[in-house]
Amino acid sequence: MATITSLVDTTTTTNQGKPGDTVQINGTALGTTTRVNFGTAAVTPASVTATQVTFVVPSSAPCSGQVSVSVTSNTGATSNALPFFVIASPTTTGLSVTCVPAATGGPVTLFGTNFLTGSQVGVGTVGNVAVTPTQPSQVTFTAPANPGQVATVSSQPVTITTAGGTSPSGTTMVDYFLAPAITTVAPATGTAGDLVTLTGTGFVNVDTVTFTDSAAATATAVFSPISDTQLVATVPGGLAVGAGTITVHTCGGNSNAQPFTIT
């Protein structure tokens, strides 16, 4: 009679996997196998030798859980059974941050379900990051930099690959931002309460406009976005008279420091 000694999913190299995976049944006296018993499902073997039988995990496999696997010969004799574990497909539900700087990337926590057998997180066309989740519903990774980015904002899908497959793409997104750049400030001098127009690039979702005075003290300004290339800021009070600078900050980081003189 046939005896099974091990089950090996060729994708995960363990006795765990998902529908569609090829599984190797190792053992002895397997040469007359005509049927693989995957739980209550009868599966036709893909290949048969005296020491190995292969089959494909059927689509009728449960979403997750333990399934008994045995083989039946052409005489109707059935071998011993070993457990195979069907791993549930992962899903993603959100991120701890919605954007990262394109120049550096940054730390991100991905939330979802069925992460424990995760091996990598994919960030769209930017790249993959190896992970080893310790919780079923979240994993923290460092999103890689996106040095070839041209657009101010590049939205990338975030997925996770586990023994149960890869989560659907497009359900969870992270935005990569280029740093803003200031090209002109008009006027280039002013006093508290004056309006100053800043022109440049990458003024998308600006969160802070900072004035630095001649003594290196800083103050954040009230500002109004006009477009992705222009905004109007009000010179804040409390700054020392003299030559200073203005910077703009977005998720992409700080802009260049453009000269501005407090009068």
Coordinates of C-alpha atoms in Angstrom, one line a residue:
M1 CA 0.0 0.0 0.0
A2 CA 1.1 3.6 -0.7
T3 CA 2.5 5.6 2.1
I4 CA 2.8 9.4 2.1
T5 CA 5.7 10.9 4.0
S6 CA 5.4 14.6 3.1
L7 CA 3.5 17.2 1.2
V8 CA 5.3 20.2 -0.4
D9 CA 3.7 23.1 -2.0
T10 CA 6.1 24.1 -4.8
T11 CA 5.3 27.8 -4.4
T12 CA 5.8 28.1 -0.7
T13 CA 8.0 25.0 -0.1
T14 CA 5.9 24.1 2.9
N15 CA 2.6 22.2 3.4
Q16 CA 0.7 25.4 3.1
G17 CA -0.6 27.1 0.0
K18 CA -3.6 28.2 -2.1
P19 CA -5.9 27.0 -4.9
G20 CA -3.9 26.8 -8.1
D21 CA -0.6 25.8 -6.4
T22 CA 1.1 22.6 -7.4
V23 CA 1.8 20.2 -4.5
Q24 CA 4.2 17.3 -4.4
I25 CA 3.2 14.2 -2.5
N26 CA 6.3 12.3 -1.5
G27 CA 6.3 8.7 -0.3
T28 CA 6.6 5.1 -1.3
A29 CA 4.6 2.7 -3.5
L30 CA 2.8 5.7 -5.2
G31 CA 3.2 4.4 -8.8
T32 CA -0.4 3.1 -9.1
T33 CA -2.0 6.3 -7.9
T34 CA -5.1 7.3 -9.9
R35 CA -6.7 9.8 -7.5
V36 CA -5.6 12.4 -5.0
N37 CA -8.1 12.9 -2.2
F38 CA -8.0 16.5 -1.2
G39 CA -10.5 16.6 1.6
T40 CA -13.8 15.5 0.0
A41 CA -12.6 16.5 -3.5
A42 CA -11.2 13.9 -5.9
V43 CA -8.3 15.4 -7.9
T44 CA -6.6 13.8 -10.9
P45 CA -2.9 13.7 -10.5
A46 CA -0.7 15.8 -12.7
S47 CA 2.2 13.3 -12.6
V48 CA 2.8 10.0 -10.9
T49 CA 6.0 8.1 -10.1
A50 CA 6.8 5.4 -7.5
T51 CA 8.0 8.0 -5.0
Q52 CA 6.2 11.2 -6.0
V53 CA 2.7 12.4 -7.1
T54 CA 1.9 16.0 -8.1
F55 CA -1.5 17.6 -8.2
V56 CA -3.0 21.1 -8.4
V57 CA -4.9 22.4 -5.4
P58 CA -8.5 22.6 -6.7
S59 CA -10.5 25.8 -6.8
S60 CA -13.1 24.1 -4.6
A61 CA -10.6 24.2 -1.7
P62 CA -11.9 26.0 1.4
C63 CA -10.8 29.7 1.9
S64 CA -8.6 28.6 4.7
G65 CA -8.0 25.8 7.1
Q66 CA -6.6 22.2 7.3
V67 CA -7.4 19.7 4.6
S68 CA -6.5 15.9 4.7
V69 CA -4.6 14.7 1.7
S70 CA -4.3 11.0 0.7
V71 CA -4.0 9.0 -2.5
T72 CA -6.0 6.1 -3.9
S73 CA -4.6 3.4 -6.2
N74 CA -6.1 1.7 -9.2
T75 CA -7.1 -1.1 -6.9
G76 CA -9.0 1.2 -4.6
A77 CA -6.5 1.1 -1.8
T78 CA -6.1 4.4 0.0
S79 CA -2.9 5.6 1.7
N80 CA -2.5 7.4 5.0
A81 CA -3.5 11.0 5.1
L82 CA -1.4 14.1 5.9
P83 CA -2.6 17.6 6.6
F84 CA -2.3 20.5 4.1
F85 CA -3.2 24.0 5.2
V86 CA -5.0 26.3 2.8
I87 CA -4.0 29.9 3.5
A88 CA -6.5 32.6 3.1
S89 CA -5.8 35.4 0.5
P90 CA -4.7 38.7 2.0
T91 CA -6.6 41.9 1.7
T92 CA -5.4 45.5 2.4
T93 CA -7.6 48.1 4.0
G94 CA -5.4 51.2 4.5
L95 CA -2.1 52.8 5.4
S96 CA -0.7 54.7 8.4
V97 CA 0.3 57.6 6.0
T98 CA -1.1 58.6 2.7
C99 CA 2.1 60.0 1.2
V100 CA 5.9 59.8 1.3
P101 CA 8.7 61.9 -0.2
A102 CA 9.8 60.6 -3.6
A103 CA 13.4 61.4 -2.8
T104 CA 13.7 59.2 0.2
G105 CA 10.5 57.1 0.7
G106 CA 9.6 56.5 4.3
P107 CA 8.1 54.3 7.0
V108 CA 4.6 53.0 6.3
T109 CA 2.3 50.6 8.2
L110 CA 0.0 48.6 6.0
F111 CA -3.3 47.4 7.5
G112 CA -5.5 44.5 6.3
T113 CA -6.1 40.8 6.9
N114 CA -4.3 37.4 6.6
F115 CA -0.8 38.9 6.7
L116 CA 1.0 36.3 8.9
T117 CA 2.6 34.4 6.0
G118 CA 3.6 37.6 4.2
S119 CA 6.9 37.7 2.3
Q120 CA 6.9 41.0 0.5
V121 CA 5.0 44.3 0.1
G122 CA 4.8 45.6 -3.4
V123 CA 4.7 49.4 -4.1
G124 CA 3.5 49.7 -7.7
T125 CA 6.2 50.3 -10.2
V126 CA 8.6 51.6 -7.4
G127 CA 9.6 48.2 -6.1
N128 CA 9.1 45.4 -3.6
V129 CA 10.1 45.3 0.1
A130 CA 10.8 42.0 2.0
V131 CA 8.6 41.8 5.2
T132 CA 8.1 39.3 8.0
P133 CA 4.7 40.1 9.6
T134 CA 4.2 39.4 13.3
Q135 CA 0.6 40.3 13.3
P136 CA -2.3 39.2 11.0
S137 CA -3.7 42.6 10.4
Q138 CA -0.7 44.9 10.0
V139 CA 3.0 45.2 8.9
T140 CA 5.4 48.1 8.9
F141 CA 7.9 48.6 6.1
T142 CA 10.0 51.3 4.5
A143 CA 8.6 52.5 1.2
P144 CA 11.5 52.8 -1.2
A145 CA 12.5 56.0 -2.9
N146 CA 11.2 56.8 -6.3
P147 CA 14.1 58.7 -7.9
G148 CA 12.8 58.6 -11.5
Q149 CA 9.6 60.4 -10.7
V150 CA 8.7 63.3 -13.0
A151 CA 5.1 64.2 -12.0
T152 CA 4.7 66.2 -8.7
V153 CA 2.5 63.4 -7.3
S154 CA 2.7 59.7 -8.3
S155 CA 0.0 57.4 -6.9
Q156 CA 1.2 53.8 -6.4
P157 CA -0.8 50.7 -5.4
V158 CA 0.4 48.9 -2.3
T159 CA -0.1 45.1 -2.1
I160 CA 1.2 42.2 0.1
T161 CA 2.1 38.7 -1.1
T162 CA 1.6 35.8 1.3
A163 CA 1.3 32.0 1.0
G164 CA -2.3 32.7 0.2
G165 CA -1.5 34.9 -2.9
T166 CA -1.2 38.6 -3.5
S167 CA -3.8 41.1 -2.3
P168 CA -5.9 43.0 -4.9
S169 CA -4.1 45.9 -6.5
G170 CA -5.6 49.4 -6.5
T171 CA -7.5 49.1 -3.2
T172 CA -4.8 50.7 -1.2
M173 CA -2.7 53.6 -2.6
V174 CA 0.3 55.7 -1.4
D175 CA 1.2 59.0 -3.0
Y176 CA 4.8 59.9 -3.8
F177 CA 5.5 63.7 -3.7
L178 CA 8.4 65.6 -5.2
A179 CA 9.7 68.4 -3.0
P180 CA 8.4 71.8 -3.9
A181 CA 10.7 74.5 -5.4
I182 CA 10.4 78.3 -5.1
T183 CA 11.5 80.3 -8.1
T184 CA 10.4 83.8 -7.3
V185 CA 9.1 85.8 -4.3
A186 CA 7.3 89.1 -5.0
P187 CA 7.9 91.4 -3.3
A188 CA 11.2 90.2 -1.9
T189 CA 10.9 92.5 1.2
G190 CA 8.1 93.2 3.6
T191 CA 6.8 93.7 7.1
A192 CA 4.4 91.9 9.3
G193 CA 1.0 91.7 7.6
D194 CA 2.2 92.2 4.0
L195 CA 1.1 89.8 1.3
V196 CA 3.8 88.0 -0.6
T197 CA 3.3 86.0 -3.8
L198 CA 5.4 82.8 -4.1
T199 CA 5.8 81.2 -7.5
G200 CA 7.4 77.8 -8.2
T201 CA 6.6 74.2 -8.7
G202 CA 5.2 71.4 -6.6
F203 CA 2.8 73.5 -4.6
V204 CA 0.5 70.6 -4.1
N205 CA -1.1 70.1 -0.6
V206 CA 1.3 72.7 0.9
D207 CA 1.0 72.3 4.7
T208 CA 3.5 75.0 5.9
V209 CA 5.1 78.2 4.7
T210 CA 8.0 79.2 7.0
F211 CA 9.7 82.6 7.3
T212 CA 13.2 82.6 8.9
D213 CA 14.6 85.9 10.0
S214 CA 18.2 87.3 10.3
A215 CA 18.6 85.7 13.7
A216 CA 17.5 82.3 12.5
A217 CA 14.2 82.5 14.3
T218 CA 11.3 81.0 12.4
A219 CA 7.6 81.7 12.2
T220 CA 4.9 79.9 10.1
A221 CA 2.7 82.1 7.9
V222 CA -0.9 82.1 7.0
F223 CA -1.2 81.4 3.3
S224 CA -3.7 80.9 0.5
P225 CA -3.0 78.4 -2.4
I226 CA -3.6 79.8 -5.8
S227 CA -2.5 76.9 -8.0
D228 CA 0.1 74.1 -8.1
T229 CA 2.7 76.8 -9.0
Q230 CA 1.6 79.8 -6.9
L231 CA 0.5 80.8 -3.4
V232 CA 0.1 84.0 -1.4
A233 CA 1.5 84.2 2.2
T234 CA 1.1 86.8 4.9
V235 CA 4.4 87.9 6.5
P236 CA 4.1 86.8 10.1
G237 CA 4.9 89.1 13.1
G238 CA 7.6 88.8 15.7
L239 CA 10.5 88.4 13.3
A240 CA 13.8 90.4 13.4
V241 CA 14.4 93.0 10.8
G242 CA 17.0 92.0 8.1
A243 CA 17.8 89.4 5.5
G244 CA 16.1 86.0 5.9
T245 CA 14.4 83.3 3.9
I246 CA 11.1 81.7 3.0
T247 CA 10.5 77.9 2.5
V248 CA 7.5 75.8 1.5
H249 CA 6.8 72.4 2.9
T250 CA 4.7 69.5 1.4
C251 CA 4.7 65.7 1.9
G252 CA 7.7 65.8 -0.5
G253 CA 9.8 67.8 1.9
N254 CA 11.1 71.3 2.2
S255 CA 11.7 73.6 -0.8
N256 CA 14.8 75.6 -1.4
A257 CA 15.2 78.6 0.9
Q258 CA 14.3 81.7 -1.1
P259 CA 15.7 85.1 0.1
F260 CA 13.3 87.5 1.8
T261 CA 14.1 90.6 3.9
I262 CA 12.0 91.7 6.8
T263 CA 11.7 95.5 6.9

